[in-house]
Amino acid sequence: MEYQMGEEKISNFCEYLYREECSRGTIEKYVRDIKNFYAWLDGRGVNKENAAKWKEHLLEKGYAPVTINSMVSAVNRFFRFAGWEECHIKFLHIQRKMFREQSKELTRNEYKRLLKAAGRQGNERLELAMETICSTGIRVSEVRYITVEAAKRGRTEISLKGKIRTILIPDKLCRKLLKFAEKQKNTSGEIFLTRSGNHLSRHQIWYEMKKLCKSTGIEPSKVFPHNLRHLFAATFYRVCSDIVKLADILGHSSIDTTRIYLISTGAEHAQQMARLGLLS
């Protein structure tokens, strides 16, 4: 059996994801991956064989296995929506990593250097946004929930993927947020806004963070918003050693997801191995 894809089907799938209350970031990612598959088809029909060949194409292009599985997940969901279950693509089997690559691990010291660099450049909004993500553990897409009202209460409620969770905002951060809002003559609503008063997008934060790399000498591979959330998770766990509580704060449905955030770096792993004392 062979099926035909088209812009209309992709548009209908996008509308379906909105009805399912998927986050905007999830929808954008799914649609981007599905359009990648559609472009690769180049007019050919969809069948089990072509779907599997697309996965092989991604491997040949050098995509990371985790990225490929993420893209496969998006396309499989589209297949379920379209009723093309027989086209389902198998995921790559990936052995669980024992440690994170040092080249992707943002340290506390590097985080502090990023904050100072943003301050030197007069980008107070970025400096405060980074502090907010890193000190609360929120996703970059959840920055919009940081409002004047939330800063006054010392907490915010985040509604995402059908779940509502409460995030406590540290007192010191609340004071900084309210002071910044006052300077911006913002008396209510979202604190992190563009000059035109629109949402501060994840892309804008990502772009502004990358601009700090040159002046700090930090590898660009380490500098992106989600790494601030990783740093929060690792720091919180070192202090509290409570993975269940951490999972609740991060908004994870599974503790297995939270464990990914707690994988040690390659250097830490090497030190742990050395402490075993099994070499003469």
PDB file of C-alpha atoms in Angstrom:
ATOM      1  CA  MET A   1       0.000   0.000   0.000  1.00  0.00           C
ATOM      2  CA  GLU A   2       1.318   3.445  -0.928  1.00  0.00           C
ATOM      3  CA  TYR A   3       0.066   6.816   0.271  1.00  0.00           C
ATOM      4  CA  GLN A   4       0.522  10.389  -0.921  1.00  0.00           C
ATOM      5  CA  MET A   5       1.671  13.196   1.368  1.00  0.00           C
ATOM      6  CA  GLY A   6       0.916  16.845   0.771  1.00  0.00           C
ATOM      7  CA  GLU A   7       0.894  20.286   2.379  1.00  0.00           C
ATOM      8  CA  GLU A   8      -2.785  19.904   3.249  1.00  0.00           C
ATOM      9  CA  LYS A   9      -2.214  16.711   5.226  1.00  0.00           C
ATOM     10  CA  ILE A  10       0.690  18.315   7.092  1.00  0.00           C
ATOM     11  CA  SER A  11      -1.472  21.365   7.855  1.00  0.00           C
ATOM     12  CA  ASN A  12      -4.280  19.128   9.135  1.00  0.00           C
ATOM     13  CA  PHE A  13      -1.774  17.305  11.350  1.00  0.00           C
ATOM     14  CA  CYS A  14      -0.570  20.635  12.745  1.00  0.00           C
ATOM     15  CA  GLU A  15      -4.161  21.593  13.625  1.00  0.00           C
ATOM     16  CA  TYR A  16      -4.598  18.196  15.297  1.00  0.00           C
ATOM     17  CA  LEU A  17      -1.532  18.811  17.495  1.00  0.00           C
ATOM     18  CA  TYR A  18      -2.963  22.177  18.571  1.00  0.00           C
ATOM     19  CA  ARG A  19      -6.236  20.472  19.520  1.00  0.00           C
ATOM     20  CA  GLU A  20      -4.223  17.932  21.521  1.00  0.00           C
ATOM     21  CA  GLU A  21      -2.718  20.927  23.418  1.00  0.00           C
ATOM     22  CA  CYS A  22       0.856  20.114  22.471  1.00  0.00           C
ATOM     23  CA  SER A  23       3.306  22.900  23.251  1.00  0.00           C
ATOM     24  CA  ARG A  24       4.224  25.330  20.493  1.00  0.00           C
ATOM     25  CA  GLY A  25       7.817  24.095  20.533  1.00  0.00           C
ATOM     26  CA  THR A  26       6.701  20.477  20.121  1.00  0.00           C
ATOM     27  CA  ILE A  27       4.431  21.369  17.212  1.00  0.00           C
ATOM     28  CA  GLU A  28       7.164  23.341  15.441  1.00  0.00           C
ATOM     29  CA  LYS A  29       9.608  20.467  15.890  1.00  0.00           C
ATOM     30  CA  TYR A  30       7.168  17.817  14.635  1.00  0.00           C
ATOM     31  CA  VAL A  31       6.210  19.844  11.584  1.00  0.00           C
ATOM     32  CA  ARG A  32       9.871  20.579  10.781  1.00  0.00           C
ATOM     33  CA  ASP A  33      10.747  16.862  10.922  1.00  0.00           C
ATOM     34  CA  ILE A  34       7.727  15.841   8.833  1.00  0.00           C
ATOM     35  CA  LYS A  35       8.574  18.437   6.191  1.00  0.00           C
ATOM     36  CA  ASN A  36      12.108  17.040   6.135  1.00  0.00           C
ATOM     37  CA  PHE A  37      10.649  13.610   5.337  1.00  0.00           C
ATOM     38  CA  TYR A  38       8.255  15.086   2.764  1.00  0.00           C
ATOM     39  CA  ALA A  39      11.078  16.946   0.985  1.00  0.00           C
ATOM     40  CA  TRP A  40      13.205  13.786   0.901  1.00  0.00           C
ATOM     41  CA  LEU A  41      10.335  11.845  -0.741  1.00  0.00           C
ATOM     42  CA  ASP A  42      10.490  14.313  -3.638  1.00  0.00           C
ATOM     43  CA  GLY A  43       7.096  13.287  -5.010  1.00  0.00           C
ATOM     44  CA  ARG A  44       7.369   9.577  -4.231  1.00  0.00           C
ATOM     45  CA  GLY A  45       4.632   7.811  -2.314  1.00  0.00           C
ATOM     46  CA  VAL A  46       4.811   6.812   1.328  1.00  0.00           C
ATOM     47  CA  ASN A  47       5.268   3.143   2.121  1.00  0.00           C
ATOM     48  CA  LYS A  48       7.145   1.029   4.653  1.00  0.00           C
ATOM     49  CA  GLU A  49      10.193   0.692   2.392  1.00  0.00           C
ATOM     50  CA  ASN A  50      10.558   4.426   1.706  1.00  0.00           C
ATOM     51  CA  ALA A  51      10.092   5.285   5.368  1.00  0.00           C
ATOM     52  CA  ALA A  52      12.928   2.908   6.316  1.00  0.00           C
ATOM     53  CA  LYS A  53      15.147   4.318   3.551  1.00  0.00           C
ATOM     54  CA  TRP A  54      14.613   7.834   4.938  1.00  0.00           C
ATOM     55  CA  LYS A  55      15.993   6.663   8.290  1.00  0.00           C
ATOM     56  CA  GLU A  56      19.025   5.199   6.489  1.00  0.00           C
ATOM     57  CA  HIS A  57      19.440   8.518   4.653  1.00  0.00           C
ATOM     58  CA  LEU A  58      19.588  10.379   7.985  1.00  0.00           C
ATOM     59  CA  LEU A  59      22.288   7.995   9.214  1.00  0.00           C
ATOM     60  CA  GLU A  60      24.329   8.535   6.044  1.00  0.00           C
ATOM     61  CA  LYS A  61      24.005  12.324   6.463  1.00  0.00           C
ATOM     62  CA  GLY A  62      25.626  12.031   9.893  1.00  0.00           C
ATOM     63  CA  TYR A  63      22.666  12.837  12.117  1.00  0.00           C
ATOM     64  CA  ALA A  64      23.152  11.744  15.723  1.00  0.00           C
ATOM     65  CA  PRO A  65      21.187   8.590  16.656  1.00  0.00           C
ATOM     66  CA  VAL A  66      19.222  10.485  19.324  1.00  0.00           C
ATOM     67  CA  THR A  67      18.263  13.123  16.748  1.00  0.00           C
ATOM     68  CA  ILE A  68      17.196  10.450  14.263  1.00  0.00           C
ATOM     69  CA  ASN A  69      14.982   8.751  16.844  1.00  0.00           C
ATOM     70  CA  SER A  70      13.424  12.102  17.653  1.00  0.00           C
ATOM     71  CA  MET A  71      12.661  12.704  13.966  1.00  0.00           C
ATOM     72  CA  VAL A  72      11.332   9.157  13.564  1.00  0.00           C
ATOM     73  CA  SER A  73       9.019   9.725  16.532  1.00  0.00           C
ATOM     74  CA  ALA A  74       7.537  12.797  14.837  1.00  0.00           C
ATOM     75  CA  VAL A  75       6.957  10.990  11.538  1.00  0.00           C
ATOM     76  CA  ASN A  76       5.462   7.950  13.294  1.00  0.00           C
ATOM     77  CA  ARG A  77       2.989  10.188  15.058  1.00  0.00           C
ATOM     78  CA  PHE A  78       2.026  11.663  11.698  1.00  0.00           C
ATOM     79  CA  PHE A  79       1.524   8.119  10.366  1.00  0.00           C
ATOM     80  CA  ARG A  80      -0.802   7.309  13.277  1.00  0.00           C
ATOM     81  CA  PHE A  81      -2.777  10.507  12.623  1.00  0.00           C
ATOM     82  CA  ALA A  82      -3.086   9.665   8.916  1.00  0.00           C
ATOM     83  CA  GLY A  83      -4.015   6.025   9.572  1.00  0.00           C
ATOM     84  CA  TRP A  84      -0.852   4.725   7.894  1.00  0.00           C
ATOM     85  CA  GLU A  85       0.207   2.475  10.786  1.00  0.00           C
ATOM     86  CA  GLU A  86       1.856  -0.080   8.471  1.00  0.00           C
ATOM     87  CA  CYS A  87       4.466   2.573   7.532  1.00  0.00           C
ATOM     88  CA  HIS A  88       5.704   2.787  11.134  1.00  0.00           C
ATOM     89  CA  ILE A  89       9.518   3.184  11.356  1.00  0.00           C
ATOM     90  CA  LYS A  90      11.572   1.257  13.925  1.00  0.00           C
ATOM     91  CA  PHE A  91      13.741   3.307  16.264  1.00  0.00           C
ATOM     92  CA  LEU A  92      17.510   2.936  16.401  1.00  0.00           C
ATOM     93  CA  HIS A  93      18.636   0.953  19.430  1.00  0.00           C
ATOM     94  CA  ILE A  94      20.865   3.213  21.518  1.00  0.00           C
ATOM     95  CA  GLN A  95      22.812   2.001  24.525  1.00  0.00           C
ATOM     96  CA  ARG A  96      22.262   4.258  27.501  1.00  0.00           C
ATOM     97  CA  LYS A  97      25.163   6.694  27.919  1.00  0.00           C
ATOM     98  CA  MET A  98      27.249   6.427  31.063  1.00  0.00           C
ATOM     99  CA  PHE A  99      28.476  10.027  30.921  1.00  0.00           C
ATOM    100  CA  ARG A 100      27.985  13.275  29.005  1.00  0.00           C
ATOM    101  CA  GLU A 101      30.562  14.620  26.580  1.00  0.00           C
ATOM    102  CA  GLN A 102      32.784  17.254  28.189  1.00  0.00           C
ATOM    103  CA  SER A 103      32.350  19.435  25.086  1.00  0.00           C
ATOM    104  CA  LYS A 104      28.637  19.803  25.860  1.00  0.00           C
ATOM    105  CA  GLU A 105      28.779  20.242  29.644  1.00  0.00           C
ATOM    106  CA  LEU A 106      28.222  23.802  30.872  1.00  0.00           C
ATOM    107  CA  THR A 107      29.950  24.350  34.216  1.00  0.00           C
ATOM    108  CA  ARG A 108      28.895  26.703  36.995  1.00  0.00           C
ATOM    109  CA  ASN A 109      31.957  28.846  36.291  1.00  0.00           C
ATOM    110  CA  GLU A 110      31.073  29.114  32.600  1.00  0.00           C
ATOM    111  CA  TYR A 111      27.489  30.000  33.498  1.00  0.00           C
ATOM    112  CA  LYS A 112      28.754  32.856  35.696  1.00  0.00           C
ATOM    113  CA  ARG A 113      30.973  34.077  32.843  1.00  0.00           C
ATOM    114  CA  LEU A 114      27.969  34.152  30.524  1.00  0.00           C
ATOM    115  CA  LEU A 115      26.032  36.250  33.032  1.00  0.00           C
ATOM    116  CA  LYS A 116      28.908  38.710  33.381  1.00  0.00           C
ATOM    117  CA  ALA A 117      29.305  38.955  29.600  1.00  0.00           C
ATOM    118  CA  ALA A 118      25.599  39.724  29.152  1.00  0.00           C
ATOM    119  CA  GLY A 119      25.916  42.392  31.852  1.00  0.00           C
ATOM    120  CA  ARG A 120      28.962  43.959  30.200  1.00  0.00           C
ATOM    121  CA  GLN A 121      27.066  44.129  26.907  1.00  0.00           C
ATOM    122  CA  GLY A 122      24.185  45.887  28.608  1.00  0.00           C
ATOM    123  CA  ASN A 123      21.805  43.032  27.869  1.00  0.00           C
ATOM    124  CA  GLU A 124      20.051  42.952  31.232  1.00  0.00           C
ATOM    125  CA  ARG A 125      17.069  41.077  29.797  1.00  0.00           C
ATOM    126  CA  LEU A 126      19.236  38.164  28.661  1.00  0.00           C
ATOM    127  CA  GLU A 127      21.221  38.125  31.901  1.00  0.00           C
ATOM    128  CA  LEU A 128      18.022  37.915  33.940  1.00  0.00           C
ATOM    129  CA  ALA A 129      16.413  35.358  31.595  1.00  0.00           C
ATOM    130  CA  MET A 130      19.442  33.068  31.973  1.00  0.00           C
ATOM    131  CA  GLU A 131      19.362  33.473  35.754  1.00  0.00           C
ATOM    132  CA  THR A 132      15.647  32.704  35.791  1.00  0.00           C
ATOM    133  CA  ILE A 133      15.985  29.492  33.777  1.00  0.00           C
ATOM    134  CA  CYS A 134      19.043  28.311  35.694  1.00  0.00           C
ATOM    135  CA  SER A 135      17.725  29.070  39.201  1.00  0.00           C
ATOM    136  CA  THR A 136      14.234  27.602  38.700  1.00  0.00           C
ATOM    137  CA  GLY A 137      14.800  24.793  36.191  1.00  0.00           C
ATOM    138  CA  ILE A 138      12.025  25.929  33.844  1.00  0.00           C
ATOM    139  CA  ARG A 139      12.116  25.218  30.120  1.00  0.00           C
ATOM    140  CA  VAL A 140      12.995  28.117  27.828  1.00  0.00           C
ATOM    141  CA  SER A 141       9.472  27.848  26.396  1.00  0.00           C
ATOM    142  CA  GLU A 142       8.109  28.432  29.927  1.00  0.00           C
ATOM    143  CA  VAL A 143       9.743  31.842  30.376  1.00  0.00           C
ATOM    144  CA  ARG A 144       6.392  33.386  29.421  1.00  0.00           C
ATOM    145  CA  TYR A 145       4.973  32.172  32.747  1.00  0.00           C
ATOM    146  CA  ILE A 146       7.340  34.493  34.617  1.00  0.00           C
ATOM    147  CA  THR A 147       5.017  37.449  35.130  1.00  0.00           C
ATOM    148  CA  VAL A 148       4.932  40.498  37.382  1.00  0.00           C
ATOM    149  CA  GLU A 149       2.145  38.836  39.359  1.00  0.00           C
ATOM    150  CA  ALA A 150       4.203  35.628  39.756  1.00  0.00           C
ATOM    151  CA  ALA A 151       7.236  37.591  40.972  1.00  0.00           C
ATOM    152  CA  LYS A 152       5.054  39.278  43.597  1.00  0.00           C
ATOM    153  CA  ARG A 153       3.651  35.915  44.748  1.00  0.00           C
ATOM    154  CA  GLY A 154       7.011  34.135  44.651  1.00  0.00           C
ATOM    155  CA  ARG A 155       5.628  31.305  42.536  1.00  0.00           C
ATOM    156  CA  THR A 156       4.143  30.590  39.146  1.00  0.00           C
ATOM    157  CA  GLU A 157       1.885  27.876  37.781  1.00  0.00           C
ATOM    158  CA  ILE A 158       2.986  26.335  34.506  1.00  0.00           C
ATOM    159  CA  SER A 159       0.423  24.602  32.320  1.00  0.00           C
ATOM    160  CA  LEU A 160       1.995  22.367  29.701  1.00  0.00           C
ATOM    161  CA  LYS A 161       1.112  19.061  28.054  1.00  0.00           C
ATOM    162  CA  GLY A 162      -2.079  18.791  30.076  1.00  0.00           C
ATOM    163  CA  LYS A 163      -0.219  19.116  33.391  1.00  0.00           C
ATOM    164  CA  ILE A 164      -0.034  21.999  35.837  1.00  0.00           C
ATOM    165  CA  ARG A 165       2.952  22.354  38.135  1.00  0.00           C
ATOM    166  CA  THR A 166       3.917  25.044  40.604  1.00  0.00           C
ATOM    167  CA  ILE A 167       7.398  26.562  40.412  1.00  0.00           C
ATOM    168  CA  LEU A 168       8.800  28.503  43.361  1.00  0.00           C
ATOM    169  CA  ILE A 169      10.750  31.624  42.479  1.00  0.00           C
ATOM    170  CA  PRO A 170      13.634  32.428  44.888  1.00  0.00           C
ATOM    171  CA  ASP A 171      13.177  35.673  46.834  1.00  0.00           C
ATOM    172  CA  LYS A 172      16.337  37.232  45.428  1.00  0.00           C
ATOM    173  CA  LEU A 173      15.197  36.460  41.886  1.00  0.00           C
ATOM    174  CA  CYS A 174      11.750  37.929  42.613  1.00  0.00           C
ATOM    175  CA  ARG A 175      13.354  41.211  43.647  1.00  0.00           C
ATOM    176  CA  LYS A 176      15.475  41.278  40.490  1.00  0.00           C
ATOM    177  CA  LEU A 177      12.471  40.500  38.294  1.00  0.00           C
ATOM    178  CA  LEU A 178      10.308  43.220  39.845  1.00  0.00           C
ATOM    179  CA  LYS A 179      13.107  45.771  39.626  1.00  0.00           C
ATOM    180  CA  PHE A 180      13.593  44.931  35.932  1.00  0.00           C
ATOM    181  CA  ALA A 181       9.836  45.126  35.266  1.00  0.00           C
ATOM    182  CA  GLU A 182       9.693  48.530  36.953  1.00  0.00           C
ATOM    183  CA  LYS A 183      12.527  49.818  34.754  1.00  0.00           C
ATOM    184  CA  GLN A 184      10.594  48.598  31.711  1.00  0.00           C
ATOM    185  CA  LYS A 185       7.440  50.329  33.030  1.00  0.00           C
ATOM    186  CA  ASN A 186       5.757  46.938  33.066  1.00  0.00           C
ATOM    187  CA  THR A 187       3.121  46.700  35.780  1.00  0.00           C
ATOM    188  CA  SER A 188       1.491  43.382  34.842  1.00  0.00           C
ATOM    189  CA  GLY A 189       1.821  40.309  32.646  1.00  0.00           C
ATOM    190  CA  GLU A 190       4.948  38.762  31.163  1.00  0.00           C
ATOM    191  CA  ILE A 191       8.285  40.200  32.221  1.00  0.00           C
ATOM    192  CA  PHE A 192      10.414  38.980  29.320  1.00  0.00           C
ATOM    193  CA  LEU A 193       9.174  40.793  26.231  1.00  0.00           C
ATOM    194  CA  THR A 194      10.666  42.116  23.007  1.00  0.00           C
ATOM    195  CA  ARG A 195      10.818  45.853  22.341  1.00  0.00           C
ATOM    196  CA  SER A 196       7.558  45.558  20.409  1.00  0.00           C
ATOM    197  CA  GLY A 197       5.869  43.898  23.393  1.00  0.00           C
ATOM    198  CA  ASN A 198       5.767  40.354  21.971  1.00  0.00           C
ATOM    199  CA  HIS A 199       6.810  37.069  23.597  1.00  0.00           C
ATOM    200  CA  LEU A 200      10.557  36.609  23.917  1.00  0.00           C
ATOM    201  CA  SER A 201      10.993  33.477  21.801  1.00  0.00           C
ATOM    202  CA  ARG A 202      13.280  30.546  22.496  1.00  0.00           C
ATOM    203  CA  HIS A 203      15.097  31.375  19.233  1.00  0.00           C
ATOM    204  CA  GLN A 204      15.819  34.919  20.411  1.00  0.00           C
ATOM    205  CA  ILE A 205      17.235  33.705  23.727  1.00  0.00           C
ATOM    206  CA  TRP A 206      19.273  31.031  21.918  1.00  0.00           C
ATOM    207  CA  TYR A 207      20.618  33.588  19.437  1.00  0.00           C
ATOM    208  CA  GLU A 208      21.575  36.116  22.119  1.00  0.00           C
ATOM    209  CA  MET A 209      23.296  33.425  24.201  1.00  0.00           C
ATOM    210  CA  LYS A 210      25.367  32.293  21.217  1.00  0.00           C
ATOM    211  CA  LYS A 211      26.571  35.875  20.732  1.00  0.00           C
ATOM    212  CA  LEU A 212      28.228  35.672  24.176  1.00  0.00           C
ATOM    213  CA  CYS A 213      30.569  32.843  23.120  1.00  0.00           C
ATOM    214  CA  LYS A 214      33.172  35.001  21.409  1.00  0.00           C
ATOM    215  CA  SER A 215      33.723  37.358  24.342  1.00  0.00           C
ATOM    216  CA  THR A 216      33.772  34.549  26.944  1.00  0.00           C
ATOM    217  CA  GLY A 217      35.801  31.976  25.020  1.00  0.00           C
ATOM    218  CA  ILE A 218      33.225  29.312  25.877  1.00  0.00           C
ATOM    219  CA  GLU A 219      32.612  26.634  23.248  1.00  0.00           C
ATOM    220  CA  PRO A 220      29.343  27.334  21.360  1.00  0.00           C
ATOM    221  CA  SER A 221      28.420  23.636  21.730  1.00  0.00           C
ATOM    222  CA  LYS A 222      27.878  24.309  25.452  1.00  0.00           C
ATOM    223  CA  VAL A 223      25.876  27.502  25.122  1.00  0.00           C
ATOM    224  CA  PHE A 224      22.144  27.026  24.638  1.00  0.00           C
ATOM    225  CA  PRO A 225      19.128  27.574  26.926  1.00  0.00           C
ATOM    226  CA  HIS A 226      18.439  23.906  27.703  1.00  0.00           C
ATOM    227  CA  ASN A 227      21.920  23.524  29.195  1.00  0.00           C
ATOM    228  CA  LEU A 228      20.904  26.010  31.907  1.00  0.00           C
ATOM    229  CA  ARG A 229      18.130  23.586  32.864  1.00  0.00           C
ATOM    230  CA  HIS A 230      20.688  20.758  32.939  1.00  0.00           C
ATOM    231  CA  LEU A 231      22.906  22.806  35.258  1.00  0.00           C
ATOM    232  CA  PHE A 232      19.952  23.458  37.587  1.00  0.00           C
ATOM    233  CA  ALA A 233      19.092  19.744  37.689  1.00  0.00           C
ATOM    234  CA  ALA A 234      22.651  18.606  38.429  1.00  0.00           C
ATOM    235  CA  THR A 235      23.117  21.288  41.109  1.00  0.00           C
ATOM    236  CA  PHE A 236      19.748  20.581  42.753  1.00  0.00           C
ATOM    237  CA  TYR A 237      20.459  16.857  42.920  1.00  0.00           C
ATOM    238  CA  ARG A 238      23.912  17.404  44.427  1.00  0.00           C
ATOM    239  CA  VAL A 239      22.308  19.474  47.198  1.00  0.00           C
ATOM    240  CA  CYS A 240      19.115  17.458  47.812  1.00  0.00           C
ATOM    241  CA  SER A 241      19.721  13.956  46.373  1.00  0.00           C
ATOM    242  CA  ASP A 242      15.959  13.650  45.754  1.00  0.00           C
ATOM    243  CA  ILE A 243      15.338  12.525  42.167  1.00  0.00           C
ATOM    244  CA  VAL A 244      11.555  12.233  42.659  1.00  0.00           C
ATOM    245  CA  LYS A 245      11.255  15.841  43.793  1.00  0.00           C
ATOM    246  CA  LEU A 246      13.559  16.939  40.977  1.00  0.00           C
ATOM    247  CA  ALA A 247      11.366  15.134  38.425  1.00  0.00           C
ATOM    248  CA  ASP A 248       8.332  17.025  39.767  1.00  0.00           C
ATOM    249  CA  ILE A 249      10.126  20.369  39.530  1.00  0.00           C
ATOM    250  CA  LEU A 250      11.289  19.693  35.974  1.00  0.00           C
ATOM    251  CA  GLY A 251       7.836  18.484  34.937  1.00  0.00           C
ATOM    252  CA  HIS A 252       8.972  14.998  33.919  1.00  0.00           C
ATOM    253  CA  SER A 253       6.424  12.180  33.766  1.00  0.00           C
ATOM    254  CA  SER A 254       9.172   9.574  34.091  1.00  0.00           C
ATOM    255  CA  ILE A 255      12.157   9.495  36.427  1.00  0.00           C
ATOM    256  CA  ASP A 256      14.081   7.857  33.577  1.00  0.00           C
ATOM    257  CA  THR A 257      13.937  11.217  31.778  1.00  0.00           C
ATOM    258  CA  THR A 258      15.279  12.965  34.879  1.00  0.00           C
ATOM    259  CA  ARG A 259      18.188  10.495  35.090  1.00  0.00           C
ATOM    260  CA  ILE A 260      19.412  11.740  31.707  1.00  0.00           C
ATOM    261  CA  TYR A 261      19.951  15.164  33.298  1.00  0.00           C
ATOM    262  CA  LEU A 262      22.087  13.652  36.048  1.00  0.00           C
ATOM    263  CA  ILE A 263      24.637  11.783  33.920  1.00  0.00           C
ATOM    264  CA  SER A 264      28.106  12.808  35.054  1.00  0.00           C
ATOM    265  CA  THR A 265      30.674  14.331  32.722  1.00  0.00           C
ATOM    266  CA  GLY A 266      33.453  12.310  31.153  1.00  0.00           C
ATOM    267  CA  ALA A 267      35.993  13.900  33.527  1.00  0.00           C
ATOM    268  CA  GLU A 268      33.877  13.050  36.585  1.00  0.00           C
ATOM    269  CA  HIS A 269      33.409   9.505  35.323  1.00  0.00           C
ATOM    270  CA  ALA A 270      37.177   9.123  34.890  1.00  0.00           C
ATOM    271  CA  GLN A 271      37.783  10.370  38.455  1.00  0.00           C
ATOM    272  CA  GLN A 272      35.239   7.889  39.798  1.00  0.00           C
ATOM    273  CA  MET A 273      36.995   5.054  37.963  1.00  0.00           C
ATOM    274  CA  ALA A 274      40.380   6.165  39.303  1.00  0.00           C
ATOM    275  CA  ARG A 275      39.056   6.122  42.892  1.00  0.00           C
ATOM    276  CA  LEU A 276      38.253   2.408  42.581  1.00  0.00           C
ATOM    277  CA  GLY A 277      41.943   1.719  43.289  1.00  0.00           C
ATOM    278  CA  LEU A 278      42.078  -1.377  41.088  1.00  0.00           C
ATOM    279  CA  LEU A 279      45.354  -0.482  39.390  1.00  0.00           C
ATOM    280  CA  SER A 280      48.738  -1.172  41.025  1.00  0.00           C
TER     281      SER A 280
END
